[in-house]
PDB file of C-alpha atoms (C1' of nucleotides) in Angstrom:
ATOM      1  CA  MET D   1     122.491 142.274  86.106  1.00 94.00           C
ATOM      2  CA  LYS D   2     125.399 141.128  87.893  1.00 96.00           C
ATOM      3  CA  TYR D   3     127.036 138.980  90.352  1.00 97.00           C
ATOM      4  CA  TRP D   4     128.969 139.551  92.580  1.00 97.00           C
ATOM      5  CA  LEU D   5     130.666 138.110  95.978  1.00 97.00           C
ATOM      6  CA  LEU D   6     132.147 140.391  99.169  1.00 97.00           C
ATOM      7  CA  LYS D   7     133.834 139.437 101.942  1.00 96.00           C
ATOM      8  CA  SER D   8     134.644 140.546 105.474  1.00 96.00           C
ATOM      9  CA  GLU D   9     135.908 139.391 108.406  1.00 94.00           C
ATOM     10  CA  PRO D  10     132.679 139.180 110.876  1.00 93.00           C
ATOM     11  CA  ASP D  11     135.033 140.635 113.997  1.00 91.00           C
ATOM     12  CA  VAL D  12     135.468 143.599 111.413  1.00 92.00           C
ATOM     13  CA  TYR D  13     132.096 143.650 109.791  1.00 94.00           C
ATOM     14  CA  PRO D  14     129.786 141.093 109.704  1.00 95.00           C
ATOM     15  CA  TRP D  15     126.980 140.741 108.709  1.00 97.00           C
ATOM     16  CA  SER D  16     124.701 141.583 111.528  1.00 96.00           C
ATOM     17  CA  LYS D  17     126.083 145.244 111.816  1.00 96.00           C
ATOM     18  CA  LEU D  18     124.692 145.482 108.420  1.00 97.00           C
ATOM     19  CA  VAL D  19     121.341 144.328 109.059  1.00 97.00           C
ATOM     20  CA  ALA D  20     120.965 146.201 112.197  1.00 97.00           C
ATOM     21  CA  ASP D  21     122.501 149.885 109.977  1.00 97.00           C
ATOM     22  CA  GLY D  22     120.490 148.544 106.755  1.00 97.00           C
ATOM     23  CA  ARG D  23     122.791 150.300 104.948  1.00 97.00           C
ATOM     24  CA  GLY D  24     126.717 149.614 104.800  1.00 96.00           C
ATOM     25  CA  LYS D  25     129.551 151.639 102.920  1.00 95.00           C
ATOM     26  CA  TRP D  26     132.093 148.463 101.675  1.00 95.00           C
ATOM     27  CA  ASP D  27     135.715 150.214 101.694  1.00 93.00           C
ATOM     28  CA  GLY D  28     139.026 149.711 102.853  1.00 92.00           C
ATOM     29  CA  VAL D  29     139.541 147.481  99.372  1.00 93.00           C
ATOM     30  CA  ARG D  30     143.281 147.858  98.472  1.00 91.00           C
ATOM     31  CA  ASN D  31     143.677 144.987  95.745  1.00 92.00           C
ATOM     32  CA  HIS D  32     143.618 146.461  92.440  1.00 90.00           C
ATOM     33  CA  THR D  33     142.180 143.390  90.708  1.00 92.00           C
ATOM     34  CA  ALA D  34     139.031 144.073  93.324  1.00 94.00           C
ATOM     35  CA  LYS D  35     138.571 147.633  93.168  1.00 93.00           C
ATOM     36  CA  LEU D  36     138.316 146.814  89.604  1.00 93.00           C
ATOM     37  CA  ASN D  37     135.235 144.488  89.973  1.00 95.00           C
ATOM     38  CA  LEU D  38     134.475 147.442  92.621  1.00 96.00           C
ATOM     39  CA  GLN D  39     134.170 149.847  89.654  1.00 95.00           C
ATOM     40  CA  ALA D  40     132.307 146.997  87.362  1.00 96.00           C
ATOM     41  CA  MET D  41     129.678 146.688  89.964  1.00 97.00           C
ATOM     42  CA  LYS D  42     125.966 148.574  88.888  1.00 97.00           C
ATOM     43  CA  LYS D  43     123.170 150.215  91.000  1.00 98.00           C
ATOM     44  CA  GLY D  44     121.073 147.141  91.517  1.00 97.00           C
ATOM     45  CA  ASP D  45     123.425 144.571  91.171  1.00 98.00           C
ATOM     46  CA  ARG D  46     123.456 141.475  93.418  1.00 97.00           C
ATOM     47  CA  ALA D  47     126.195 140.190  96.071  1.00 97.00           C
ATOM     48  CA  PHE D  48     126.962 137.117  98.941  1.00 97.00           C
ATOM     49  CA  PHE D  49     128.418 138.398 102.035  1.00 97.00           C
ATOM     50  CA  TYR D  50     130.851 136.127 103.300  1.00 97.00           C
ATOM     51  CA  HIS D  51     132.127 136.005 106.362  1.00 96.00           C
ATOM     52  CA  SER D  52     136.174 135.057 105.909  1.00 95.00           C
ATOM     53  CA  ASN D  53     138.657 133.685 108.588  1.00 92.00           C
ATOM     54  CA  ILE D  54     135.866 133.352 111.231  1.00 92.00           C
ATOM     55  CA  GLY D  55     133.092 130.790 109.522  1.00 94.00           C
ATOM     56  CA  LYS D  56     134.129 130.666 106.178  1.00 95.00           C
ATOM     57  CA  GLU D  57     130.557 130.672 104.847  1.00 96.00           C
ATOM     58  CA  ILE D  58     127.587 132.722 103.091  1.00 97.00           C
ATOM     59  CA  VAL D  59     125.152 134.356 105.229  1.00 97.00           C
ATOM     60  CA  GLY D  60     123.086 136.549 103.168  1.00 97.00           C
ATOM     61  CA  THR D  61     122.431 138.225  99.894  1.00 98.00           C
ATOM     62  CA  MET D  62     123.236 142.586  99.280  1.00 97.00           C
ATOM     63  CA  GLU D  63     122.094 144.410  96.931  1.00 98.00           C
ATOM     64  CA  ILE D  64     124.435 147.410  95.416  1.00 98.00           C
ATOM     65  CA  VAL D  65     122.768 150.891  96.314  1.00 98.00           C
ATOM     66  CA  ARG D  66     125.216 153.144  95.475  1.00 97.00           C
ATOM     67  CA  GLU D  67     128.500 152.626  92.192  1.00 97.00           C
ATOM     68  CA  ALA D  68     131.918 152.481  92.550  1.00 95.00           C
ATOM     69  CA  TYR D  69     132.843 156.420  94.423  1.00 94.00           C
ATOM     70  CA  PRO D  70     136.343 157.353  95.827  1.00 92.00           C
ATOM     71  CA  ASP D  71     137.113 155.689  98.960  1.00 91.00           C
ATOM     72  CA  THR D  72     137.017 158.217 102.018  1.00 86.00           C
ATOM     73  CA  SER D  73     139.009 156.344 103.726  1.00 82.00           C
ATOM     74  CA  ALA D  74     142.142 156.082 101.848  1.00 79.00           C
ATOM     75  CA  GLU D  75     145.150 158.004 102.440  1.00 69.00           C
ATOM     76  CA  LYS D  76     145.839 158.753  99.022  1.00 62.00           C
ATOM     77  CA  GLY D  77     145.982 157.140  95.756  1.00 61.00           C
ATOM     78  CA  ALA D  78     142.588 156.425  93.481  1.00 78.00           C
ATOM     79  CA  TRP D  79     140.893 153.526  95.558  1.00 90.00           C
ATOM     80  CA  PHE D  80     136.901 153.596  95.550  1.00 93.00           C
ATOM     81  CA  MET D  81     133.732 152.342  96.809  1.00 94.00           C
ATOM     82  CA  VAL D  82     130.260 150.961  96.888  1.00 96.00           C
ATOM     83  CA  ASP D  83     127.534 151.150  99.107  1.00 97.00           C
ATOM     84  CA  VAL D  84     125.223 148.313 100.181  1.00 97.00           C
ATOM     85  CA  ALA D  85     121.800 147.176 101.607  1.00 98.00           C
ATOM     86  CA  PRO D  86     121.114 143.914 102.858  1.00 98.00           C
ATOM     87  CA  LEU D  87     118.337 141.242 100.725  1.00 97.00           C
ATOM     88  CA  LYS D  88     117.934 138.549 102.685  1.00 97.00           C
ATOM     89  CA  GLU D  89     119.355 136.332 105.817  1.00 97.00           C
ATOM     90  CA  ALA D  90     120.618 133.070 104.667  1.00 97.00           C
ATOM     91  CA  ALA D  91     118.437 130.202 106.265  1.00 97.00           C
ATOM     92  CA  LYS D  92     120.974 127.765 106.113  1.00 96.00           C
ATOM     93  CA  PRO D  93     124.392 129.552 105.228  1.00 97.00           C
ATOM     94  CA  LEU D  94     126.961 127.973 102.805  1.00 97.00           C
ATOM     95  CA  THR D  95     130.092 126.918 104.075  1.00 96.00           C
ATOM     96  CA  LEU D  96     133.477 127.011 102.189  1.00 96.00           C
ATOM     97  CA  ALA D  97     133.601 123.334 102.657  1.00 95.00           C
ATOM     98  CA  GLU D  98     130.640 122.526 101.521  1.00 96.00           C
ATOM     99  CA  ILE D  99     131.114 124.945  98.137  1.00 96.00           C
ATOM    100  CA  LYS D 100     133.870 122.562  97.796  1.00 95.00           C
ATOM    101  CA  THR D 101     131.937 119.719  97.660  1.00 95.00           C
ATOM    102  CA  LEU D 102     129.716 120.631  95.032  1.00 95.00           C
ATOM    103  CA  PRO D 103     130.460 120.233  91.291  1.00 94.00           C
ATOM    104  CA  GLU D 104     128.084 123.003  90.406  1.00 94.00           C
ATOM    105  CA  LEU D 105     130.017 125.706  92.130  1.00 95.00           C
ATOM    106  CA  ALA D 106     133.249 123.835  91.903  1.00 94.00           C
ATOM    107  CA  GLY D 107     134.472 126.990  88.782  1.00 93.00           C
ATOM    108  CA  MET D 108     134.121 129.622  91.733  1.00 95.00           C
ATOM    109  CA  ALA D 109     136.264 132.343  91.554  1.00 94.00           C
ATOM    110  CA  LEU D 110     136.113 131.710  95.520  1.00 95.00           C
ATOM    111  CA  LEU D 111     137.965 128.652  95.468  1.00 93.00           C
ATOM    112  CA  LYS D 112     140.797 129.750  93.040  1.00 91.00           C
ATOM    113  CA  TYR D 113     141.140 133.206  93.883  1.00 91.00           C
ATOM    114  CA  SER D 114     141.309 132.633  97.906  1.00 90.00           C
ATOM    115  CA  ARG D 115     142.378 135.559  98.620  1.00 91.00           C
ATOM    116  CA  LEU D 116     140.545 137.945  96.161  1.00 94.00           C
ATOM    117  CA  SER D 117     137.831 139.751  98.346  1.00 95.00           C
ATOM    118  CA  VAL D 118     135.747 141.253  95.839  1.00 96.00           C
ATOM    119  CA  GLN D 119     134.946 138.837  93.380  1.00 96.00           C
ATOM    120  CA  PRO D 120     132.370 137.959  90.359  1.00 96.00           C
ATOM    121  CA  VAL D 121     129.692 135.379  90.268  1.00 97.00           C
ATOM    122  CA  ALA D 122     128.512 133.811  87.178  1.00 96.00           C
ATOM    123  CA  PRO D 123     124.131 133.402  87.359  1.00 96.00           C
ATOM    124  CA  ALA D 124     124.278 130.061  87.692  1.00 96.00           C
ATOM    125  CA  GLU D 125     126.465 129.907  90.645  1.00 96.00           C
ATOM    126  CA  TRP D 126     123.899 132.751  92.302  1.00 97.00           C
ATOM    127  CA  LYS D 127     121.206 130.403  91.418  1.00 97.00           C
ATOM    128  CA  ALA D 128     122.719 127.470  92.953  1.00 97.00           C
ATOM    129  CA  ILE D 129     123.678 129.153  96.213  1.00 97.00           C
ATOM    130  CA  CYS D 130     120.447 131.364  97.018  1.00 98.00           C
ATOM    131  CA  LYS D 131     118.484 127.427  96.520  1.00 97.00           C
ATOM    132  CA  ARG D 132     121.093 126.264  99.012  1.00 96.00           C
ATOM    133  CA  ILE D 133     121.052 128.594 101.612  1.00 97.00           C
ATOM    134  CA  GLY D 134     117.049 129.094 101.745  1.00 96.00           C
ATOM    135  CA  VAL D 135     115.934 132.881  99.364  1.00 96.00           C
ATOM    136  CA  PRO D 136     114.749 133.837  96.763  1.00 91.00           C
ATOM    137  CA  ALA D 137     117.795 134.205  93.586  1.00 85.00           C
TER     138      ALA D 137
ATOM    139  C1'  DG H   1     162.948 145.148  84.110  1.00 67.67           C
ATOM    140  C1'  DC H   2     164.870 141.034  87.241  1.00 67.67           C
ATOM    141  C1'  DC H   3     163.983 138.520  91.259  1.00 67.67           C
ATOM    142  C1'  DA H   4     164.607 137.950  95.912  1.00 67.67           C
ATOM    143  C1'  DA H   5     163.030 138.831 100.425  1.00 67.67           C
ATOM    144  C1'  DC H   6     159.215 140.166 102.838  1.00 67.67           C
ATOM    145  C1'  DG H   7     154.460 141.870 104.175  1.00 67.67           C
ATOM    146  C1'  DT H   8     149.268 139.755 103.706  1.00 67.67           C
ATOM    147  C1'  DT H   9     145.429 137.827 103.797  1.00 67.67           C
ATOM    148  C1'  DG H  10     143.090 133.621 104.776  1.00 67.67           C
ATOM    149  C1'  DG H  11     142.465 128.309 105.016  1.00 67.67           C
ATOM    150  C1'  DC H  12     143.720 125.093 108.056  1.00 67.67           C
TER     151       DC H  12
ATOM    152  C1'  DG J   1     150.361 129.092 114.860  1.00 67.67           C
ATOM    153  C1'  DC J   2     151.852 127.487 110.818  1.00 67.67           C
ATOM    154  C1'  DC J   3     152.219 127.968 105.349  1.00 67.67           C
ATOM    155  C1'  DA J   4     150.664 129.111 100.556  1.00 67.67           C
ATOM    156  C1'  DA J   5     149.264 132.254  97.342  1.00 67.67           C
ATOM    157  C1'  DC J   6     150.176 136.073  96.558  1.00 67.67           C
ATOM    158  C1'  DG J   7     150.919 141.330  95.912  1.00 67.67           C
ATOM    159  C1'  DT J   8     154.292 144.995  96.788  1.00 67.67           C
ATOM    160  C1'  DT J   9     159.601 146.645  97.559  1.00 67.67           C
ATOM    161  C1'  DG J  10     163.096 147.129  97.235  1.00 67.67           C
ATOM    162  C1'  DG J  11     168.779 145.737  95.495  1.00 67.67           C
ATOM    163  C1'  DC J  12     170.970 145.204  91.038  1.00 67.67           C
TER     164       DC J  12
END
DNA sequence: GCCAACGTTGGC
DNA sequence: GCCAACGTTGGC
């Protein structure tokens, strides 16, 4: 199983909406590196939901429930989307500011490639973050 | 094929 | 609101 981090601006698509819907389509990704990550996802992989811009924190965990398929929001070209379902809400969200202070998370893609909206998370990082936010790894 | 200009993302 | 990072576009 692989681990990922997906970013969304909460005023566009917040965690609360995903929870209310029970399942969501992760579309609109228009960056090639992010696209490759979407295509590498397997059903059953896990991902963090990160609120960018507002909040700047990891707010919950998700499961990939449908592997990459053509993005229905794309006018042309081969962009892809996946479907996700919420797993656990963070008992205590982990902010970007906190992530920067933790040595075990210093290598995160989130810090190095701040603009990448779909990025991989190392297993050790996944475990450390789950512990911090109070959800089962 | 190079590179300057420009647009977008996202943190501050 | 500003700015850094970085991807894309277009002139040459």
